[in-house]
Coordinates of C-alpha atoms in Angstrom, one line a residue:
X1 CA 0.0 0.0 0.0
X2 CA 1.4 3.4 -1.0
X3 CA 1.9 6.0 1.8
X4 CA 1.4 9.7 1.4
X5 CA 1.5 13.0 3.3
X6 CA -0.9 15.9 3.0
X7 CA 0.7 19.3 2.4
X8 CA -0.9 22.8 3.0
X9 CA 0.6 26.0 1.7
X10 CA -0.9 29.2 3.1
X11 CA 0.1 32.2 0.9
X12 CA -0.8 35.9 0.8
X13 CA -3.1 35.5 -2.2
X14 CA -4.1 31.9 -2.1
X15 CA -4.0 28.6 -0.2
X16 CA -3.0 25.3 -1.9
X17 CA -3.1 21.7 -0.8
X18 CA -1.9 18.4 -2.3
X19 CA -0.8 14.9 -1.5
X20 CA 2.8 13.7 -1.8
X21 CA 4.1 10.2 -1.7
X22 CA 6.8 9.0 0.6
X23 CA 9.5 9.9 -2.0
X24 CA 8.3 13.5 -2.1
X25 CA 6.6 13.3 -5.5
X26 CA 3.3 15.1 -5.8
X27 CA 0.3 12.7 -6.4
X28 CA -1.3 13.6 -9.7
X29 CA -4.8 15.1 -9.5
X30 CA -4.6 16.1 -5.8
X31 CA -3.6 19.7 -6.1
X32 CA -6.3 22.1 -5.0
X33 CA -6.0 25.9 -4.9
X34 CA -8.3 28.6 -3.7
X35 CA -7.6 32.4 -3.8
X36 CA -8.7 35.3 -1.6
X37 CA -8.2 39.1 -1.7
X38 CA -5.5 41.0 0.0
X39 CA -6.9 44.3 1.4
X40 CA -4.5 47.2 0.7
X41 CA -4.6 50.9 1.3
X42 CA -2.6 54.0 0.6
X43 CA -1.6 54.2 4.3
X44 CA 0.3 51.0 4.0
X45 CA -2.4 48.5 4.9
X46 CA -2.0 44.9 3.7
X47 CA -4.4 42.6 5.6
X48 CA -6.3 39.4 5.1
X49 CA -9.6 38.2 6.5
X50 CA -8.9 35.3 8.8
X51 CA -12.4 33.7 8.2
X52 CA -11.9 33.7 4.4
X53 CA -8.4 32.1 4.8
X54 CA -9.8 29.4 7.1
X55 CA -12.6 28.6 4.8
X56 CA -10.3 28.3 1.8
X57 CA -8.0 26.1 3.8
X58 CA -10.8 23.8 4.7
X59 CA -11.9 23.5 1.0
X60 CA -8.3 22.7 -0.1
X61 CA -7.8 20.1 2.6
X62 CA -11.1 18.4 1.8
X63 CA -10.5 18.5 -1.9
X64 CA -7.0 17.0 -1.7
X65 CA -8.1 14.2 0.7
X66 CA -11.1 13.4 -1.5
X67 CA -8.7 12.9 -4.4
X68 CA -6.5 10.5 -2.5
X69 CA -5.8 7.2 -4.2
X70 CA -8.0 4.4 -2.7
X71 CA -4.9 2.2 -2.5
X72 CA -2.9 4.7 -0.4
X73 CA -2.5 5.3 3.3
X74 CA -2.2 8.7 4.8
X75 CA 0.7 8.9 7.3
X76 CA 0.9 12.6 8.2
X77 CA 0.9 16.2 7.1
X78 CA 3.0 19.4 6.8
X79 CA 2.0 23.0 6.6
X80 CA 3.9 26.1 5.4
X81 CA 2.8 29.8 5.7
X82 CA 4.3 33.2 5.0
X83 CA 6.5 34.5 7.7
X84 CA 6.0 37.6 10.0
X85 CA 2.2 37.9 9.8
X86 CA 0.3 38.6 12.9
X87 CA -3.2 37.7 14.2
X88 CA -4.8 38.5 17.6
X89 CA -7.5 36.2 19.0
X90 CA -9.5 35.9 22.2
X91 CA -9.3 33.1 24.8
X92 CA -11.2 30.6 22.7
X93 CA -9.5 31.4 19.4
X94 CA -12.0 33.8 17.8
X95 CA -10.2 36.5 15.7
X96 CA -10.2 40.0 17.1
X97 CA -8.0 41.5 14.4
X98 CA -7.4 41.0 10.7
X99 CA -4.3 39.2 9.7
X100 CA -1.5 41.8 9.4
X101 CA 0.8 40.5 6.7
X102 CA 4.5 41.3 6.5
X103 CA 3.7 43.9 3.9
X104 CA 1.5 46.0 6.2
X105 CA 3.8 49.1 6.8
X106 CA 1.5 51.3 8.9
X107 CA 3.8 50.6 11.9
X108 CA 6.9 52.2 10.3
X109 CA 7.0 55.1 12.8
X110 CA 6.9 52.6 15.6
X111 CA 9.8 50.6 14.0
X112 CA 11.8 53.9 13.9
X113 CA 11.1 54.5 17.6
X114 CA 12.3 51.0 18.4
X115 CA 15.5 51.7 16.6
X116 CA 16.0 54.7 18.8
X117 CA 15.4 52.6 21.9
X118 CA 17.6 49.6 20.9
X119 CA 20.7 49.1 18.9
X120 CA 19.5 47.4 15.8
X121 CA 22.7 45.5 15.2
X122 CA 22.5 44.0 18.7
X123 CA 18.8 43.0 18.2
X124 CA 19.7 41.5 14.8
X125 CA 22.4 39.4 16.4
X126 CA 19.9 38.3 19.1
X127 CA 16.9 37.5 16.8
X128 CA 18.2 37.2 13.3
X129 CA 15.6 40.0 12.4
X130 CA 15.7 43.7 11.8
X131 CA 13.8 46.3 13.8
X132 CA 11.5 47.1 10.9
X133 CA 7.8 47.2 10.0
X134 CA 7.8 43.6 8.7
X135 CA 8.2 42.2 12.2
X136 CA 6.1 41.7 15.3
X137 CA 7.7 44.2 17.7
X138 CA 6.8 47.2 15.5
X139 CA 3.3 45.9 14.7
X140 CA 2.5 45.2 18.3
X141 CA 3.7 48.7 19.4
X142 CA 1.6 50.2 16.7
X143 CA -1.5 48.3 17.7
X144 CA -1.0 49.1 21.4
X145 CA -0.6 52.8 20.4
X146 CA -3.6 53.1 18.0
X147 CA -6.0 50.4 19.2
X148 CA -5.4 50.3 23.0
X149 CA -8.8 48.8 24.0
X150 CA -8.5 46.1 21.3
X151 CA -4.9 45.4 22.2
X152 CA -5.9 44.7 25.8
X153 CA -8.7 42.3 24.7
X154 CA -6.4 40.0 22.8
X155 CA -5.6 36.8 24.7
X156 CA -3.2 35.3 22.2
X157 CA -1.0 36.5 19.4
X158 CA 0.0 34.1 16.6
X159 CA 0.7 33.5 13.0
X160 CA -2.3 32.7 10.7
X161 CA -1.0 29.1 10.3
X162 CA -1.0 28.5 14.1
X163 CA -4.6 29.7 14.2
X164 CA -5.7 27.4 11.3
X165 CA -4.0 24.4 12.9
X166 CA -5.5 25.3 16.3
X167 CA -9.0 25.2 14.7
X168 CA -8.2 21.9 13.0
X169 CA -6.6 20.1 15.9
X170 CA -7.6 21.9 19.1
X171 CA -3.9 22.4 19.9
X172 CA -2.0 25.7 20.0
X173 CA 1.6 25.2 18.9
X174 CA 4.2 27.3 17.1
X175 CA 7.1 25.7 15.1
X176 CA 10.6 26.7 15.9
X177 CA 11.0 28.0 12.4
X178 CA 7.8 30.1 12.5
X179 CA 8.8 31.7 15.9
X180 CA 12.1 32.9 14.4
X181 CA 10.3 35.0 11.9
X182 CA 8.5 37.1 14.5
X183 CA 11.5 39.2 15.6
X184 CA 10.8 38.3 19.2
X185 CA 12.6 35.0 19.3
X186 CA 16.3 34.1 19.8
X187 CA 17.1 31.3 17.2
X188 CA 20.3 30.3 18.9
X189 CA 18.9 29.9 22.4
X190 CA 15.5 28.8 21.1
X191 CA 13.7 31.1 23.6
X192 CA 11.6 34.3 23.5
X193 CA 13.4 37.6 24.1
X194 CA 12.2 39.0 27.5
X195 CA 13.2 42.6 26.7
X196 CA 11.5 42.6 23.3
X197 CA 8.3 41.1 24.7
X198 CA 8.4 43.9 27.3
X199 CA 9.0 46.5 24.5
X200 CA 6.1 45.1 22.5
X201 CA 3.8 45.1 25.6
X202 CA 2.9 41.4 25.6
X203 CA 3.6 38.4 27.9
X204 CA 5.2 35.1 26.9
X205 CA 2.0 33.2 27.9
X206 CA 0.2 35.1 25.1
X207 CA 2.3 33.2 22.6
X208 CA 2.0 29.6 21.5
X209 CA 4.3 26.9 23.0
X210 CA 7.3 26.5 20.6
X211 CA 7.8 23.0 19.4
X212 CA 8.2 21.0 16.3
X213 CA 6.4 18.0 17.8
X214 CA 3.4 16.8 15.7
X215 CA -0.3 17.4 16.6
X216 CA -2.9 14.7 16.1
X217 CA -5.5 15.3 13.3
X218 CA -7.6 12.6 11.7
X219 CA -5.5 9.9 13.3
X220 CA -2.3 11.2 11.7
X221 CA 0.6 13.4 12.7
X222 CA 0.2 17.0 11.6
X223 CA 3.4 19.1 12.1
X224 CA 3.3 22.8 13.0
X225 CA 3.7 25.2 10.1
X226 CA 7.2 26.2 9.0
X227 CA 8.0 29.5 7.2
X228 CA 7.5 29.6 3.5
X229 CA 11.2 30.4 2.8
X230 CA 12.3 27.4 4.7
X231 CA 9.7 25.2 2.9
X232 CA 10.8 26.6 -0.5
X233 CA 14.4 25.6 0.2
X234 CA 13.4 22.1 1.4
X235 CA 11.0 21.6 -1.5
X236 CA 13.7 22.8 -4.0
X237 CA 16.2 20.4 -2.5
X238 CA 18.5 23.2 -1.5
X239 CA 19.4 21.7 1.9
X240 CA 23.2 21.8 1.8
X241 CA 25.8 24.5 1.8
X242 CA 26.5 24.2 -1.9
X243 CA 22.9 24.8 -3.1
X244 CA 20.9 28.0 -2.7
X245 CA 17.3 28.8 -3.6
X246 CA 16.1 31.9 -5.5
X247 CA 12.4 32.7 -5.9
X248 CA 11.4 35.6 -8.2
X249 CA 7.7 36.3 -8.3
X250 CA 5.8 39.4 -7.2
X251 CA 8.6 39.9 -4.6
X252 CA 11.9 37.9 -4.5
X253 CA 14.1 36.1 -2.1
X254 CA 17.5 34.4 -2.0
X255 CA 18.3 31.8 0.7
X256 CA 20.8 29.1 1.7
X257 CA 20.6 26.6 4.6
X258 CA 23.3 26.2 7.2
X259 CA 23.6 23.8 10.1
X260 CA 24.5 24.6 13.7
X261 CA 23.3 25.8 17.1
X262 CA 24.3 29.4 16.7
X263 CA 22.5 31.3 13.9
X264 CA 24.9 33.8 12.2
X265 CA 23.7 36.2 9.5
X266 CA 25.4 39.4 8.2
X267 CA 23.6 42.6 9.2
X268 CA 20.8 43.3 6.8
X269 CA 20.2 39.7 6.0
X270 CA 17.9 37.3 7.9
X271 CA 18.8 34.3 10.1
X272 CA 15.7 32.2 10.6
X273 CA 15.4 28.6 11.8
X274 CA 14.2 25.7 9.7
X275 CA 14.2 23.5 12.8
X276 CA 16.4 23.1 15.8
X277 CA 19.5 21.9 13.8
X278 CA 19.2 24.0 10.6
X279 CA 18.8 27.7 9.8
X280 CA 18.4 29.9 6.7
X281 CA 20.6 32.9 5.8
X282 CA 19.4 35.2 3.0
X283 CA 17.3 38.2 2.2
X284 CA 14.1 39.2 0.6
X285 CA 13.4 42.0 -1.9
X286 CA 10.0 43.6 -2.0
X287 CA 10.4 44.8 -5.6
X288 CA 10.6 42.2 -8.3
X289 CA 7.7 41.0 -10.5
X290 CA 5.6 43.8 -9.2
X291 CA 7.9 46.3 -11.0
X292 CA 7.3 44.5 -14.3
X293 CA 3.6 44.5 -13.7
X294 CA 3.7 48.3 -12.9
X295 CA 5.6 48.9 -16.2
X296 CA 3.2 46.9 -18.3
X297 CA 0.3 48.7 -16.7
X298 CA 1.5 52.3 -16.5
X299 CA 3.7 52.5 -19.6
X300 CA 1.0 50.9 -21.7
X301 CA 3.4 48.9 -23.8
X302 CA 1.7 47.6 -27.0
X303 CA 3.8 44.5 -27.3
X304 CA 3.2 41.5 -25.0
X305 CA 4.2 37.9 -24.5
X306 CA 6.7 36.6 -27.1
X307 CA 6.8 39.8 -29.0
X308 CA 7.8 41.8 -26.0
X309 CA 10.4 39.2 -25.0
X310 CA 11.9 39.4 -28.5
X311 CA 11.9 43.2 -28.5
X312 CA 13.7 43.2 -25.1
X313 CA 16.2 40.6 -26.2
X314 CA 17.3 42.7 -29.1
X315 CA 18.0 45.9 -27.2
X316 CA 21.4 47.0 -26.0
X317 CA 22.1 47.4 -22.3
X318 CA 20.3 50.3 -20.7
X319 CA 22.2 53.4 -19.7
X320 CA 19.6 54.3 -17.1
X321 CA 20.2 53.9 -13.3
X322 CA 17.3 52.7 -11.3
X323 CA 16.7 52.5 -7.5
X324 CA 13.8 50.1 -7.5
X325 CA 12.0 51.3 -4.3
X326 CA 8.4 51.4 -5.6
X327 CA 7.5 49.4 -2.4
X328 CA 9.3 49.9 0.9
X329 CA 12.5 47.8 0.4
X330 CA 13.9 45.1 2.7
X331 CA 17.3 43.4 2.4
X332 CA 20.0 44.2 2.4
X333 CA 19.6 48.0 3.1
X334 CA 16.1 48.2 4.4
X335 CA 15.3 51.5 2.8
X336 CA 11.8 51.6 4.2
X337 CA 11.4 55.4 3.7
X338 CA 13.1 55.6 0.3
X339 CA 11.1 55.9 -3.0
X340 CA 12.0 54.9 -6.5
X341 CA 14.5 56.7 -8.7
X342 CA 15.1 56.6 -12.5
X343 CA 18.2 58.6 -13.4
X344 CA 19.5 59.3 -16.9
X345 CA 16.2 59.8 -18.8
X346 CA 16.5 61.8 -22.1
X347 CA 14.1 62.5 -24.9
X348 CA 15.4 59.4 -26.6
X349 CA 14.4 57.1 -23.7
X350 CA 11.6 54.7 -24.7
X351 CA 9.1 52.7 -22.7
X352 CA 11.1 49.5 -23.5
X353 CA 14.2 51.2 -22.1
X354 CA 12.3 51.9 -18.9
X355 CA 11.0 48.3 -18.7
X356 CA 14.4 46.8 -19.3
X357 CA 16.2 49.0 -16.8
X358 CA 13.5 48.7 -14.1
X359 CA 13.3 44.9 -14.2
X360 CA 17.1 44.6 -14.4
X361 CA 17.4 46.7 -11.2
X362 CA 15.6 44.0 -9.2
X363 CA 18.2 41.5 -10.4
X364 CA 20.9 43.8 -9.0
X365 CA 19.2 43.7 -5.6
X366 CA 19.4 39.9 -5.6
X367 CA 23.0 40.1 -6.6
X368 CA 23.8 42.4 -3.7
X369 CA 22.1 39.9 -1.3
X370 CA 24.0 37.0 -2.8
X371 CA 27.3 38.8 -2.5
X372 CA 26.6 39.4 1.2
X373 CA 26.1 35.7 2.1
X374 CA 29.4 34.3 3.5
X375 CA 30.4 31.0 1.9
X376 CA 33.5 28.8 1.8
X377 CA 32.5 27.3 -1.5
X378 CA 30.7 28.3 -4.7
X379 CA 26.9 28.2 -4.4
X380 CA 24.7 26.8 -7.2
X381 CA 21.5 28.6 -7.5
X382 CA 18.1 26.9 -8.2
X383 CA 15.5 29.3 -9.4
X384 CA 11.7 29.1 -9.1
X385 CA 8.8 31.5 -9.6
X386 CA 7.3 33.5 -12.4
X387 CA 10.8 34.3 -13.8
X388 CA 11.0 30.8 -15.3
X389 CA 8.5 31.9 -18.0
X390 CA 11.2 34.2 -19.5
X391 CA 14.4 32.8 -20.9
X392 CA 15.7 36.3 -21.3
X393 CA 15.0 37.2 -17.7
X394 CA 16.8 34.1 -16.5
X395 CA 19.8 35.0 -18.6
X396 CA 19.8 38.6 -17.2
X397 CA 19.6 37.3 -13.6
X398 CA 22.5 34.9 -14.3
X399 CA 24.5 37.8 -15.6
X400 CA 23.7 40.0 -12.6
X401 CA 24.8 37.3 -10.3
X402 CA 27.7 36.3 -12.6
X403 CA 26.7 32.7 -11.9
X404 CA 25.0 29.8 -13.7
X405 CA 21.3 29.3 -12.8
X406 CA 19.4 26.0 -12.6
X407 CA 15.6 25.7 -13.2
X408 CA 13.5 24.3 -10.4
X409 CA 11.6 21.3 -11.8
X410 CA 9.0 21.5 -9.0
X411 CA 6.5 24.4 -9.6
X412 CA 5.1 24.1 -6.1
X413 CA 8.4 24.3 -4.2
X414 CA 7.0 25.5 -0.9
X415 CA 4.1 23.1 -1.0
X416 CA 6.5 20.2 -1.6
X417 CA 8.8 21.6 1.2
X418 CA 6.0 21.3 3.8
X419 CA 5.6 17.7 2.7
X420 CA 9.4 17.1 2.8
X421 CA 9.5 18.6 6.4
X422 CA 6.8 16.2 7.5
X423 CA 8.4 13.2 5.7
X424 CA 11.8 13.9 7.4
X425 CA 10.2 14.1 10.8
X426 CA 8.4 10.8 10.1
X427 CA 11.7 9.1 9.2
X428 CA 11.5 9.1 5.4
X429 CA 14.1 10.3 2.9
X430 CA 12.4 12.1 0.0
X431 CA 13.8 11.4 -3.4
X432 CA 16.1 13.7 -5.4
X433 CA 15.0 16.3 -8.0
X434 CA 16.7 16.8 -11.4
X435 CA 17.2 20.5 -11.9
X436 CA 17.1 22.0 -15.4
X437 CA 19.8 24.2 -16.8
X438 CA 22.3 25.6 -16.4
X439 CA 21.5 29.0 -17.8
X440 CA 24.9 30.6 -18.2
X441 CA 25.6 34.3 -17.7
X442 CA 26.5 36.5 -20.7
X443 CA 30.1 37.9 -20.2
X444 CA 29.3 41.3 -21.8
X445 CA 26.2 41.7 -19.7
X446 CA 28.1 40.7 -16.5
X447 CA 30.4 43.7 -17.1
X448 CA 27.4 46.0 -17.7
X449 CA 25.7 44.9 -14.5
X450 CA 28.8 45.5 -12.5
X451 CA 29.0 49.1 -13.7
X452 CA 25.2 49.5 -13.1
X453 CA 25.7 48.3 -9.5
X454 CA 28.4 50.9 -9.0
X455 CA 26.3 53.7 -10.4
X456 CA 23.3 52.7 -8.3
X457 CA 25.5 52.5 -5.1
X458 CA 26.8 56.0 -5.9

């Protein structure tokens, strides 16, 4: 009888579920996806409705299980969810707040005040996180300042995945890896930071117990949710020091897994736990595919699809210098208050020039993050996300990094990663993936990108 695990991936725009066999291969016909809206506002709001998320999660779980092969046996489940997001609930688990995603930046003034109270480098060494709007300390300070009565009513603060699993199992648990994305947890000592809890105005008993031990659901082991970045690396098979994962979608991230008790990450990059023995080093860029979408919408380019790709491929390197801060930027500089800059425009500049230069600028951000990651050996980069639809974009990214790139053969890397995490904990060894590629950098473009990085830095 075949054995399989159920995997649930909670994202900022949709939730997905599927079954994977004991080798980590997705079971055909079991993938179910349901989307929901992200509520945004000009003041920096970026929230989700917890009820809608829970309803979509139920639909996906039921759909995947209904599609299970009759000859199979369900042995457990894994969950992954976006890091940093915050939800406040009452004593019985009823939501009192919306889900504040990492992108909700209304707490930027509170983050700035925290940086006046604490030395950010010291806090980064302690937590692996920056004192910025993405993380819980600033969000909690903001809520305490602006919604004092509501803040006092909240019994528990948690990630949306913890809440969904609490509703499923009746157990309230937080994975080690999820705790390290809050900005309140020390990933080396595996304990909450007393001084940051005090600064945020909450008590440790308002947070879920931290453990990677499984919960019981439908007579199987359901493991607490891990962060989406950790899951993406596991699902991409980037688990050793010589492989790193790059995801380029609406935003972008670049990550490598290290082993050890003490989590060490350069200032400006993150250091989050996968579990008690492994951690991630890397960085996330807020501006990536969203820049291309902005260009296509606002520049009203007539060409699209293959025609647009062909037009871009035939153009010489841009002479424009772009600082791509359309959205408050994260790693490695965390320019939350900076806005975008396009320098060098003349009357000969075309819409295609702008599109090429703006999208290239996001690749330079990833190159800067990659260059900041310490490594004693060359890193091979496995790429996933929407960028895989464009050969030209992959070539440009390879040139910006001055490194070959390999295509991720698993389109649902984070979903597979949650399954891999569960399989590992259950004692299984998932099979190997066969990456596609490599896509080699273009030597002439490498030199152009180096000069562009120098101009942008200046």
